[in-house]
PDB file of C-alpha atoms in Angstrom:
ATOM      1  CA  MET X 272      37.344  18.449 -62.595  1.00 42.00           C
ATOM      2  CA  THR X 273      39.354  16.200 -60.380  1.00 42.00           C
ATOM      3  CA  GLN X 274      38.719  12.906 -62.847  1.00 52.00           C
ATOM      4  CA  GLY X 275      39.869   9.406 -61.475  1.00 63.00           C
ATOM      5  CA  LYS X 276      40.797  11.110 -58.176  1.00 77.00           C
ATOM      6  CA  ASP X 277      40.128   9.781 -54.743  1.00 89.00           C
ATOM      7  CA  TYR X 278      38.308  12.847 -52.803  1.00 92.00           C
ATOM      8  CA  TYR X 279      38.953  11.079 -49.307  1.00 93.00           C
ATOM      9  CA  LYS X 280      42.720  10.892 -49.963  1.00 93.00           C
ATOM     10  CA  ILE X 281      42.627  14.356 -51.178  1.00 93.00           C
ATOM     11  CA  LEU X 282      41.474  15.486 -47.621  1.00 94.00           C
ATOM     12  CA  GLY X 283      43.241  12.856 -46.020  1.00 94.00           C
ATOM     13  CA  VAL X 284      40.192  10.921 -44.381  1.00 94.00           C
ATOM     14  CA  SER X 285      38.936   7.422 -44.284  1.00 94.00           C
ATOM     15  CA  LYS X 286      35.535   6.434 -46.387  1.00 91.00           C
ATOM     16  CA  ASP X 287      33.880   6.300 -42.899  1.00 91.00           C
ATOM     17  CA  ALA X 288      34.980  10.027 -42.145  1.00 92.00           C
ATOM     18  CA  SER X 289      32.199  11.801 -39.758  1.00 92.00           C
ATOM     19  CA  PRO X 290      30.899  15.187 -41.301  1.00 89.00           C
ATOM     20  CA  GLU X 291      32.863  16.678 -38.260  1.00 90.00           C
ATOM     21  CA  GLU X 292      36.388  15.047 -39.455  1.00 93.00           C
ATOM     22  CA  ILE X 293      35.918  16.100 -42.792  1.00 92.00           C
ATOM     23  CA  LYS X 294      35.196  19.574 -42.017  1.00 88.00           C
ATOM     24  CA  LYS X 295      38.475  19.844 -39.727  1.00 89.00           C
ATOM     25  CA  ALA X 296      40.491  18.170 -42.397  1.00 91.00           C
ATOM     26  CA  PHE X 297      39.181  20.724 -44.742  1.00 87.00           C
ATOM     27  CA  ARG X 298      39.782  23.691 -42.915  1.00 85.00           C
ATOM     28  CA  LYS X 299      43.504  22.659 -42.078  1.00 88.00           C
ATOM     29  CA  LEU X 300      44.066  22.139 -45.683  1.00 88.00           C
ATOM     30  CA  ALA X 301      42.587  24.971 -47.298  1.00 81.00           C
ATOM     31  CA  LEU X 302      44.419  27.595 -44.736  1.00 82.00           C
ATOM     32  CA  LYS X 303      47.446  25.656 -45.820  1.00 86.00           C
ATOM     33  CA  TYR X 304      47.005  26.187 -49.602  1.00 84.00           C
ATOM     34  CA  HIS X 305      45.059  28.996 -50.011  1.00 79.00           C
ATOM     35  CA  PRO X 306      46.270  31.245 -52.590  1.00 73.00           C
ATOM     36  CA  ASP X 307      47.126  34.597 -50.993  1.00 71.00           C
ATOM     37  CA  ARG X 308      49.904  32.091 -49.015  1.00 77.00           C
ATOM     38  CA  HIS X 309      51.458  30.916 -52.389  1.00 76.00           C
ATOM     39  CA  LYS X 310      51.313  33.971 -54.532  1.00 77.00           C
ATOM     40  CA  GLY X 311      51.643  32.978 -57.931  1.00 78.00           C
ATOM     41  CA  ASP X 312      52.266  29.130 -57.372  1.00 83.00           C
ATOM     42  CA  LYS X 313      49.958  27.333 -59.795  1.00 85.00           C
ATOM     43  CA  GLU X 314      50.495  24.246 -57.891  1.00 87.00           C
ATOM     44  CA  ALA X 315      49.283  25.337 -54.589  1.00 83.00           C
ATOM     45  CA  GLU X 316      46.379  26.769 -56.309  1.00 83.00           C
ATOM     46  CA  GLU X 317      45.510  23.433 -58.179  1.00 86.00           C
ATOM     47  CA  ARG X 318      45.856  21.770 -55.214  1.00 89.00           C
ATOM     48  CA  PHE X 319      43.433  24.338 -53.266  1.00 84.00           C
ATOM     49  CA  LYS X 320      40.639  23.673 -56.315  1.00 84.00           C
ATOM     50  CA  GLU X 321      41.143  20.172 -55.500  1.00 88.00           C
ATOM     51  CA  ILE X 322      40.831  20.518 -51.525  1.00 88.00           C
ATOM     52  CA  ASN X 323      37.430  22.560 -52.032  1.00 84.00           C
ATOM     53  CA  GLU X 324      36.249  20.448 -54.884  1.00 87.00           C
ATOM     54  CA  ALA X 325      36.385  17.271 -52.339  1.00 89.00           C
ATOM     55  CA  TYR X 326      34.907  19.338 -49.745  1.00 88.00           C
ATOM     56  CA  ALA X 327      31.822  20.496 -51.915  1.00 85.00           C
ATOM     57  CA  VAL X 328      31.007  16.634 -52.600  1.00 89.00           C
ATOM     58  CA  LEU X 329      31.896  15.076 -49.319  1.00 91.00           C
ATOM     59  CA  SER X 330      30.068  17.694 -47.138  1.00 87.00           C
ATOM     60  CA  ASP X 331      26.859  17.064 -49.187  1.00 85.00           C
ATOM     61  CA  PRO X 332      25.419  14.192 -47.766  1.00 86.00           C
ATOM     62  CA  GLU X 333      23.671  13.416 -51.221  1.00 82.00           C
ATOM     63  CA  LYS X 334      26.665  14.012 -53.463  1.00 85.00           C
ATOM     64  CA  ARG X 335      28.631  11.719 -50.928  1.00 88.00           C
ATOM     65  CA  ARG X 336      26.193   8.835 -51.365  1.00 84.00           C
ATOM     66  CA  GLN X 337      26.328   9.100 -55.042  1.00 82.00           C
ATOM     67  CA  TYR X 338      30.163   9.340 -55.061  1.00 86.00           C
ATOM     68  CA  ASP X 339      30.361   6.341 -52.749  1.00 86.00           C
ATOM     69  CA  THR X 340      27.643   4.470 -54.851  1.00 82.00           C
ATOM     70  CA  PHE X 341      29.271   5.123 -58.285  1.00 77.00           C
ATOM     71  CA  GLY X 342      32.942   5.428 -57.636  1.00 80.00           C
ATOM     72  CA  THR X 343      35.106   8.466 -59.014  1.00 79.00           C
ATOM     73  CA  ASN X 344      34.966   8.127 -62.717  1.00 77.00           C
ATOM     74  CA  GLU X 345      31.440   7.417 -62.910  1.00 75.00           C
ATOM     75  CA  PHE X 346      30.397  10.137 -60.717  1.00 77.00           C
ATOM     76  CA  HIS X 347      32.560  12.684 -62.805  1.00 74.00           C
ATOM     77  CA  GLN X 348      30.627  11.591 -66.002  1.00 71.00           C
ATOM     78  CA  HIS X 349      27.430  13.044 -64.529  1.00 70.00           C
ATOM     79  CA  PHE X 350      28.791  16.093 -62.349  1.00 72.00           C
ATOM     80  CA  SER X 351      30.143  19.061 -63.963  1.00 71.00           C
ATOM     81  CA  ARG X 352      32.227  21.231 -61.827  1.00 71.00           C
ATOM     82  CA  GLU X 353      29.205  23.555 -61.723  1.00 69.00           C
ATOM     83  CA  ASP X 354      26.848  20.524 -60.293  1.00 70.00           C
ATOM     84  CA  ILE X 355      29.393  20.097 -57.551  1.00 76.00           C
ATOM     85  CA  PHE X 356      29.905  23.592 -56.445  1.00 70.00           C
ATOM     86  CA  LYS X 357      25.876  24.278 -56.653  1.00 66.00           C
ATOM     87  CA  ASP X 358      25.201  23.960 -53.159  1.00 59.00           C
ATOM     88  CA  PHE X 359      29.148  24.973 -52.010  1.00 62.00           C
ATOM     89  CA  ASP X 360      28.222  28.710 -51.490  1.00 56.00           C
ATOM     90  CA  PHE X 361      29.968  31.331 -50.060  1.00 50.00           C
ATOM     91  CA  THR X 362      27.185  34.432 -51.083  1.00 48.00           C
ATOM     92  CA  ASN X 363      26.174  34.921 -48.036  1.00 42.00           C
ATOM     93  CA  LEU X 364      29.891  35.632 -46.581  1.00 34.00           C
ATOM     94  CA  PHE X 365      31.018  37.850 -49.534  1.00 36.00           C
ATOM     95  CA  LYS X 366      27.447  39.639 -48.762  1.00 43.00           C
ATOM     96  CA  ASP X 367      28.645  40.315 -45.527  1.00 36.00           C
ATOM     97  CA  LEU X 368      31.697  42.201 -46.586  1.00 32.00           C
ATOM     98  CA  GLY X 369      30.006  44.412 -49.010  1.00 37.00           C
ATOM     99  CA  ILE X 370      31.870  42.533 -52.036  1.00 32.00           C
ATOM    100  CA  GLY X 371      30.956  40.078 -54.738  1.00 37.00           C
ATOM    101  CA  GLY X 372      32.361  36.379 -54.978  1.00 38.00           C
ATOM    102  CA  VAL X 373      34.225  37.083 -58.319  1.00 37.00           C
ATOM    103  CA  GLY X 374      37.318  35.822 -56.477  1.00 46.00           C
ATOM    104  CA  PHE X 375      35.964  32.277 -55.774  1.00 47.00           C
ATOM    105  CA  SER X 376      34.843  32.242 -59.532  1.00 44.00           C
ATOM    106  CA  ARG X 377      37.911  33.231 -60.807  1.00 48.00           C
ATOM    107  CA  ILE X 378      39.904  30.630 -58.740  1.00 47.00           C
ATOM    108  CA  PHE X 379      37.247  27.768 -59.839  1.00 47.00           C
ATOM    109  CA  PHE X 380      35.693  28.977 -63.019  1.00 44.00           C
ATOM    110  CA  GLY X 381      38.128  31.354 -65.042  1.00 49.00           C
ATOM    111  CA  GLY X 382      35.952  34.229 -64.342  1.00 45.00           C
ATOM    112  CA  THR X 383      37.328  37.798 -64.057  1.00 40.00           C
ATOM    113  CA  GLY X 384      36.747  40.647 -61.500  1.00 39.00           C
ATOM    114  CA  HIS X 385      38.853  42.811 -59.033  1.00 38.00           C
ATOM    115  CA  GLY X 386      40.906  40.012 -58.477  1.00 36.00           C
ATOM    116  CA  PHE X 387      40.633  40.262 -54.541  1.00 35.00           C
ATOM    117  CA  GLY X 388      41.782  37.187 -51.945  1.00 38.00           C
ATOM    118  CA  LEU X 389      39.347  35.080 -50.451  1.00 39.00           C
ATOM    119  CA  ASP X 390      40.846  35.430 -46.898  1.00 40.00           C
ATOM    120  CA  ASP X 391      38.195  37.485 -45.428  1.00 38.00           C
ATOM    121  CA  VAL X 392      35.834  34.975 -46.369  1.00 38.00           C
ATOM    122  CA  PHE X 393      37.856  32.179 -45.275  1.00 40.00           C
ATOM    123  CA  SER X 394      38.664  33.806 -41.922  1.00 39.00           C
ATOM    124  CA  GLN X 395      34.868  33.302 -41.111  1.00 38.00           C
ATOM    125  CA  ILE X 396      34.812  29.754 -42.128  1.00 37.00           C
ATOM    126  CA  PHE X 397      37.917  28.813 -40.519  1.00 37.00           C
ATOM    127  CA  GLU X 398      37.689  30.998 -37.179  1.00 38.00           C
ATOM    128  CA  THR X 399      40.309  32.946 -37.948  1.00 38.00           C
ATOM    129  CA  ASN X 400      40.508  36.520 -37.888  1.00 37.00           C
ATOM    130  CA  ARG X 401      41.070  39.840 -40.518  1.00 38.00           C
ATOM    131  CA  GLU X 402      44.716  40.641 -39.122  1.00 39.00           C
ATOM    132  CA  GLY X 403      46.313  37.290 -39.644  1.00 38.00           C
ATOM    133  CA  GLY X 404      48.521  38.624 -42.540  1.00 35.00           C
ATOM    134  CA  TYR X 405      46.225  38.502 -45.438  1.00 34.00           C
ATOM    135  CA  GLY X 406      44.018  41.541 -45.867  1.00 34.00           C
ATOM    136  CA  PHE X 407      41.957  42.755 -49.227  1.00 35.00           C
ATOM    137  CA  THR X 408      43.795  42.802 -52.123  1.00 38.00           C
ATOM    138  CA  GLY X 409      41.052  43.969 -54.202  1.00 39.00           C
ATOM    139  CA  ASP X 410      40.628  47.345 -56.509  1.00 40.00           C
ATOM    140  CA  PRO X 411      41.823  50.331 -54.025  1.00 40.00           C
ATOM    141  CA  SER X 412      38.815  52.513 -55.866  1.00 40.00           C
ATOM    142  CA  PHE X 413      36.075  49.687 -54.730  1.00 38.00           C
ATOM    143  CA  LYS X 414      33.413  51.604 -52.707  1.00 43.00           C
ATOM    144  CA  TYR X 415      31.467  49.674 -50.051  1.00 43.00           C
ATOM    145  CA  ALA X 416      27.502  50.626 -50.683  1.00 51.00           C
ATOM    146  CA  ASN X 417      24.708  51.423 -48.107  1.00 61.00           C
ATOM    147  CA  PRO X 418      24.530  48.282 -46.184  1.00 72.00           C
ATOM    148  CA  LYS X 419      21.107  46.358 -47.101  1.00 75.00           C
ATOM    149  CA  GLY X 420      19.223  44.954 -44.176  1.00 82.00           C
ATOM    150  CA  GLN X 421      19.758  41.770 -42.406  1.00 85.00           C
ATOM    151  CA  ASP X 422      19.355  38.616 -44.008  1.00 87.00           C
ATOM    152  CA  VAL X 423      16.386  36.602 -42.287  1.00 89.00           C
ATOM    153  CA  VAL X 424      16.334  32.568 -41.834  1.00 91.00           C
ATOM    154  CA  LEU X 425      12.846  30.705 -41.453  1.00 92.00           C
ATOM    155  CA  GLU X 426      11.972  27.236 -41.358  1.00 93.00           C
ATOM    156  CA  LEU X 427      10.090  25.701 -43.955  1.00 95.00           C
ATOM    157  CA  PRO X 428       8.095  22.577 -42.986  1.00 95.00           C
ATOM    158  CA  LEU X 429       7.795  20.136 -46.110  1.00 96.00           C
ATOM    159  CA  THR X 430       6.085  17.058 -46.365  1.00 95.00           C
ATOM    160  CA  ILE X 431       7.901  13.852 -48.230  1.00 96.00           C
ATOM    161  CA  MET X 432       6.022  14.249 -51.071  1.00 96.00           C
ATOM    162  CA  GLU X 433       5.979  18.290 -51.364  1.00 95.00           C
ATOM    163  CA  MET X 434      10.260  17.586 -51.313  1.00 94.00           C
ATOM    164  CA  VAL X 435      10.014  14.990 -53.891  1.00 94.00           C
ATOM    165  CA  SER X 436       7.649  16.610 -56.392  1.00 94.00           C
ATOM    166  CA  GLY X 437       8.727  20.407 -55.882  1.00 93.00           C
ATOM    167  CA  GLY X 438       5.949  23.109 -56.651  1.00 93.00           C
ATOM    168  CA  LYS X 439       4.856  26.306 -55.451  1.00 93.00           C
ATOM    169  CA  LYS X 440       3.897  27.073 -51.903  1.00 92.00           C
ATOM    170  CA  ILE X 441       2.459  30.330 -50.581  1.00 92.00           C
ATOM    171  CA  ILE X 442       3.920  31.618 -47.140  1.00 90.00           C
ATOM    172  CA  SER X 443       2.701  34.591 -45.401  1.00 88.00           C
ATOM    173  CA  LEU X 444       5.327  37.045 -43.540  1.00 84.00           C
ATOM    174  CA  ARG X 445       4.667  39.606 -41.149  1.00 77.00           C
ATOM    175  CA  THR X 446       6.095  42.758 -42.213  1.00 68.00           C
ATOM    176  CA  GLY X 447       4.916  45.866 -40.670  1.00 65.00           C
ATOM    177  CA  ASN X 448       1.628  45.854 -39.438  1.00 70.00           C
ATOM    178  CA  ALA X 449       0.238  43.750 -42.616  1.00 76.00           C
ATOM    179  CA  PRO X 450       1.040  40.074 -43.612  1.00 83.00           C
ATOM    180  CA  GLU X 451       3.093  39.708 -46.537  1.00 87.00           C
ATOM    181  CA  LYS X 452       2.337  36.684 -48.972  1.00 90.00           C
ATOM    182  CA  ILE X 453       5.069  35.181 -50.706  1.00 91.00           C
ATOM    183  CA  ALA X 454       5.074  32.600 -53.711  1.00 92.00           C
ATOM    184  CA  VAL X 455       7.973  30.230 -52.871  1.00 94.00           C
ATOM    185  CA  THR X 456       9.154  27.657 -55.693  1.00 94.00           C
ATOM    186  CA  ILE X 457      10.533  24.300 -54.039  1.00 95.00           C
ATOM    187  CA  PRO X 458      13.028  22.734 -56.273  1.00 94.00           C
ATOM    188  CA  LYS X 459      12.258  18.808 -57.003  1.00 93.00           C
ATOM    189  CA  GLY X 460      14.107  16.704 -54.900  1.00 91.00           C
ATOM    190  CA  ILE X 461      15.321  19.413 -52.036  1.00 92.00           C
ATOM    191  CA  GLN X 462      16.658  17.796 -48.898  1.00 91.00           C
ATOM    192  CA  PRO X 463      16.066  18.807 -45.458  1.00 92.00           C
ATOM    193  CA  GLY X 464      18.710  21.211 -44.081  1.00 91.00           C
ATOM    194  CA  LYS X 465      18.800  23.035 -47.832  1.00 92.00           C
ATOM    195  CA  LYS X 466      18.061  26.584 -47.784  1.00 94.00           C
ATOM    196  CA  ILE X 467      15.946  28.339 -50.498  1.00 94.00           C
ATOM    197  CA  ARG X 468      16.955  31.742 -51.130  1.00 93.00           C
ATOM    198  CA  ILE X 469      14.337  34.463 -51.959  1.00 92.00           C
ATOM    199  CA  PRO X 470      16.297  37.773 -52.929  1.00 91.00           C
ATOM    200  CA  GLY X 471      14.772  41.062 -51.270  1.00 89.00           C
ATOM    201  CA  LYS X 472      12.369  39.644 -48.835  1.00 89.00           C
ATOM    202  CA  GLY X 473      14.625  40.331 -45.524  1.00 87.00           C
ATOM    203  CA  ALA X 474      15.208  42.803 -43.049  1.00 86.00           C
ATOM    204  CA  VAL X 475      14.909  46.435 -43.976  1.00 83.00           C
ATOM    205  CA  GLY X 476      18.167  48.538 -44.130  1.00 81.00           C
ATOM    206  CA  PRO X 477      19.606  51.881 -45.784  1.00 80.00           C
ATOM    207  CA  GLY X 478      20.305  50.067 -48.746  1.00 79.00           C
ATOM    208  CA  GLY X 479      17.245  48.066 -49.024  1.00 84.00           C
ATOM    209  CA  ARG X 480      15.985  44.689 -47.798  1.00 86.00           C
ATOM    210  CA  GLY X 481      18.168  41.800 -47.255  1.00 88.00           C
ATOM    211  CA  ASP X 482      17.317  38.451 -48.422  1.00 89.00           C
ATOM    212  CA  LEU X 483      15.180  35.945 -47.020  1.00 91.00           C
ATOM    213  CA  TYR X 484      16.457  32.256 -46.575  1.00 93.00           C
ATOM    214  CA  LEU X 485      14.101  29.186 -45.801  1.00 94.00           C
ATOM    215  CA  LEU X 486      15.916  26.243 -44.349  1.00 94.00           C
ATOM    216  CA  VAL X 487      14.036  23.549 -45.189  1.00 95.00           C
ATOM    217  CA  LYS X 488      12.940  20.615 -42.556  1.00 95.00           C
ATOM    218  CA  HIS X 489      11.031  17.626 -42.489  1.00 95.00           C
ATOM    219  CA  ASP X 490       7.146  18.200 -41.626  1.00 95.00           C
ATOM    220  CA  PRO X 491       6.946  16.938 -37.912  1.00 93.00           C
ATOM    221  CA  ASN X 492       3.363  15.983 -37.987  1.00 94.00           C
ATOM    222  CA  GLU X 493       4.262  13.254 -40.663  1.00 95.00           C
ATOM    223  CA  PRO X 494       4.560   9.851 -39.198  1.00 96.00           C
ATOM    224  CA  TYR X 495       8.183   9.178 -41.084  1.00 96.00           C
ATOM    225  CA  LYS X 496      11.480   9.607 -39.916  1.00 95.00           C
ATOM    226  CA  LEU X 497      13.881  10.718 -42.638  1.00 94.00           C
ATOM    227  CA  GLU X 498      17.655   9.786 -43.202  1.00 92.00           C
ATOM    228  CA  GLY X 499      19.147  10.670 -46.500  1.00 90.00           C
ATOM    229  CA  LEU X 500      16.720   9.003 -49.106  1.00 92.00           C
ATOM    230  CA  ASP X 501      15.254   6.408 -46.760  1.00 95.00           C
ATOM    231  CA  TRP X 502      12.449   6.826 -44.252  1.00 96.00           C
ATOM    232  CA  GLU X 503      10.777   4.720 -41.214  1.00 97.00           C
ATOM    233  CA  LEU X 504       7.826   4.349 -39.823  1.00 97.00           C
ATOM    234  CA  GLU X 505       6.615   2.603 -36.758  1.00 97.00           C
ATOM    235  CA  LYS X 506       4.013  -0.017 -36.720  1.00 96.00           C
ATOM    236  CA  THR X 507       2.413  -1.481 -33.761  1.00 96.00           C
ATOM    237  CA  ILE X 508       1.122  -5.245 -33.972  1.00 96.00           C
ATOM    238  CA  PRO X 509      -0.068  -7.859 -31.378  1.00 93.00           C
ATOM    239  CA  PHE X 510       2.398 -10.199 -29.448  1.00 90.00           C
ATOM    240  CA  SER X 511       0.499 -13.351 -30.961  1.00 91.00           C
ATOM    241  CA  GLU X 512       1.288 -11.579 -34.543  1.00 94.00           C
ATOM    242  CA  ALA X 513       4.888 -11.201 -33.502  1.00 94.00           C
ATOM    243  CA  CYS X 514       5.117 -14.676 -32.603  1.00 92.00           C
ATOM    244  CA  LEU X 515       3.230 -16.588 -35.287  1.00 93.00           C
ATOM    245  CA  GLY X 516       3.899 -13.729 -38.169  1.00 95.00           C
ATOM    246  CA  THR X 517       1.376 -11.789 -40.189  1.00 96.00           C
ATOM    247  CA  LYS X 518       1.264  -9.478 -43.006  1.00 96.00           C
ATOM    248  CA  ILE X 519       0.477  -5.571 -42.547  1.00 96.00           C
ATOM    249  CA  GLU X 520      -0.369  -2.911 -44.479  1.00 96.00           C
ATOM    250  CA  VAL X 521       2.099   0.242 -44.802  1.00 97.00           C
ATOM    251  CA  PRO X 522       1.076   3.521 -46.162  1.00 96.00           C
ATOM    252  CA  LEU X 523       3.628   5.325 -48.355  1.00 96.00           C
ATOM    253  CA  TYR X 524       4.425   8.892 -48.163  1.00 94.00           C
ATOM    254  CA  ASP X 525       2.505   9.269 -51.799  1.00 93.00           C
ATOM    255  CA  GLY X 526      -0.595   7.813 -50.890  1.00 93.00           C
ATOM    256  CA  SER X 527      -0.173   4.377 -52.071  1.00 95.00           C
ATOM    257  CA  ILE X 528      -0.188   1.470 -49.691  1.00 96.00           C
ATOM    258  CA  VAL X 529       2.237  -2.043 -49.773  1.00 96.00           C
ATOM    259  CA  LYS X 530       1.677  -4.972 -48.082  1.00 96.00           C
ATOM    260  CA  LEU X 531       4.678  -6.271 -45.839  1.00 97.00           C
ATOM    261  CA  LYS X 532       5.027  -9.651 -44.679  1.00 97.00           C
ATOM    262  CA  VAL X 533       6.260  -9.637 -40.718  1.00 97.00           C
ATOM    263  CA  PRO X 534       8.201 -12.981 -40.297  1.00 96.00           C
ATOM    264  CA  PRO X 535       7.495 -15.129 -37.414  1.00 95.00           C
ATOM    265  CA  GLY X 536       9.496 -14.345 -34.303  1.00 94.00           C
ATOM    266  CA  THR X 537       9.963 -10.566 -35.118  1.00 95.00           C
ATOM    267  CA  GLN X 538      11.084  -8.992 -32.085  1.00 95.00           C
ATOM    268  CA  CYS X 539      10.046  -5.577 -30.818  1.00 94.00           C
ATOM    269  CA  GLY X 540      12.104  -2.794 -32.559  1.00 95.00           C
ATOM    270  CA  GLN X 541      13.130  -4.796 -35.639  1.00 97.00           C
ATOM    271  CA  ARG X 542      13.228  -2.849 -38.986  1.00 97.00           C
ATOM    272  CA  LEU X 543      11.632  -4.443 -41.944  1.00 97.00           C
ATOM    273  CA  ARG X 544      12.675  -3.158 -45.391  1.00 97.00           C
ATOM    274  CA  ILE X 545      10.973  -2.283 -48.353  1.00 97.00           C
ATOM    275  CA  ARG X 546      13.198  -1.972 -51.164  1.00 95.00           C
ATOM    276  CA  GLY X 547      13.247   0.868 -53.034  1.00 94.00           C
ATOM    277  CA  LYS X 548      10.322   2.611 -51.649  1.00 95.00           C
ATOM    278  CA  GLY X 549      12.387   5.584 -50.320  1.00 94.00           C
ATOM    279  CA  LEU X 550      13.017   9.030 -51.833  1.00 93.00           C
ATOM    280  CA  PRO X 551      14.381   9.301 -55.566  1.00 92.00           C
ATOM    281  CA  GLY X 552      18.160  10.365 -55.610  1.00 88.00           C
ATOM    282  CA  LYS X 553      20.146  11.090 -58.832  1.00 82.00           C
ATOM    283  CA  PHE X 554      20.841   8.782 -61.729  1.00 81.00           C
ATOM    284  CA  GLY X 555      17.648   6.689 -61.095  1.00 84.00           C
ATOM    285  CA  VAL X 556      18.491   5.584 -57.558  1.00 89.00           C
ATOM    286  CA  LYS X 557      15.994   5.294 -54.796  1.00 91.00           C
ATOM    287  CA  GLY X 558      16.431   4.984 -51.270  1.00 93.00           C
ATOM    288  CA  ASP X 559      14.389   2.360 -49.377  1.00 96.00           C
ATOM    289  CA  GLY X 560      11.579   2.273 -46.873  1.00 96.00           C
ATOM    290  CA  TYR X 561      11.618   0.886 -43.407  1.00 97.00           C
ATOM    291  CA  VAL X 562       9.119  -0.464 -41.015  1.00 97.00           C
ATOM    292  CA  LYS X 563      10.015  -0.297 -37.268  1.00 97.00           C
ATOM    293  CA  ILE X 564       7.886  -3.129 -35.224  1.00 97.00           C
ATOM    294  CA  LYS X 565       6.489  -2.290 -31.828  1.00 96.00           C
ATOM    295  CA  VAL X 566       4.910  -5.029 -29.924  1.00 94.00           C
ATOM    296  CA  ASP X 567       1.644  -4.144 -28.190  1.00 91.00           C
ATOM    297  CA  VAL X 568       1.822  -5.325 -24.633  1.00 87.00           C
ATOM    298  CA  PRO X 569      -1.973  -5.108 -23.269  1.00 86.00           C
ATOM    299  CA  LYS X 570      -2.248  -3.313 -19.788  1.00 86.00           C
ATOM    300  CA  ARG X 571      -5.435  -5.025 -19.167  1.00 89.00           C
ATOM    301  CA  LEU X 572      -6.564  -8.615 -19.995  1.00 87.00           C
ATOM    302  CA  THR X 573      -9.666 -10.204 -19.997  1.00 91.00           C
ATOM    303  CA  ARG X 574     -10.254 -13.444 -17.878  1.00 91.00           C
ATOM    304  CA  GLU X 575     -10.064 -15.590 -21.215  1.00 92.00           C
ATOM    305  CA  GLN X 576      -6.644 -14.013 -22.357  1.00 87.00           C
ATOM    306  CA  LYS X 577      -5.123 -14.425 -18.582  1.00 90.00           C
ATOM    307  CA  ARG X 578      -6.103 -18.109 -19.009  1.00 92.00           C
ATOM    308  CA  VAL X 579      -4.562 -18.615 -22.725  1.00 89.00           C
ATOM    309  CA  LEU X 580      -1.441 -16.929 -21.205  1.00 87.00           C
ATOM    310  CA  GLU X 581      -1.282 -18.798 -18.429  1.00 89.00           C
ATOM    311  CA  GLU X 582      -1.314 -22.114 -20.624  1.00 89.00           C
ATOM    312  CA  LEU X 583       1.234 -20.602 -22.818  1.00 85.00           C
ATOM    313  CA  LYS X 584       3.549 -19.677 -19.905  1.00 86.00           C
ATOM    314  CA  ASN X 585       2.854 -23.404 -18.489  1.00 89.00           C
ATOM    315  CA  VAL X 586       4.676 -24.705 -21.684  1.00 83.00           C
ATOM    316  CA  GLY X 587       7.283 -22.379 -21.646  1.00 82.00           C
ATOM    317  CA  LEU X 588       6.347 -18.980 -23.795  1.00 79.00           C
TER     318      LEU X 588
END
């Protein structure tokens, strides 16, 4: 584990670097220090480990948030190397080649295997080709099996509560002429953009069925917008209440309701925070809720409303 080291410094990026900048820096350094370019060079291999460990954390929004919040030392007290690489998954890339991911586990976790290089995998990530001077260095007796069917990726819309609580969900697939019902286990605390793998439920091939991957997305029918552990909800109030202030009831994703004070002079589009009412993260951290205020401007007015507004106009409002 890279205790006490600065992941941003390892990748050579600033702390406010965008995901694209982090990915670009990772690609460049991983190619530079790849073990197949430095046979037997333990220093280069350690550097390669650091680069991948840094990217595994900084490329994951939740892990990056925890790292930024708690700092490197406390972060490493809670995250093992297995935790860090949990979502840093090269399984699909290895599978497409018809080989297992033993090379990756050997380098990072000290496992054993055929000892092949990782270049074929990294060539797909880094947009290089298999003729770039690396090649397959595995067991020459290794035989490629009949290919399995293609993996299938489907979207899985979930409510915030389903993502927070986890549990079981039944989905229906169309296989041939008959629907196939599958029970899906939703991990507690899963985030949009993550995938749930269901082995053997993909397309059919000579070597069997591929895998099904369910891409988690936030249910668009919910009124909330999500950003990490925070959510945002729009509420519309009358012009008079925006001027004078008011209290409104805000429904939370878990079904409860909180009362929120809208201060006098609140502007249209202003966001009011409800601290600690967002999604739960690790180490007891919770996000926040935000209410975006919209001011209702009526298209039609009664005579009395027009009269009052004319009076307000005359006094400068």
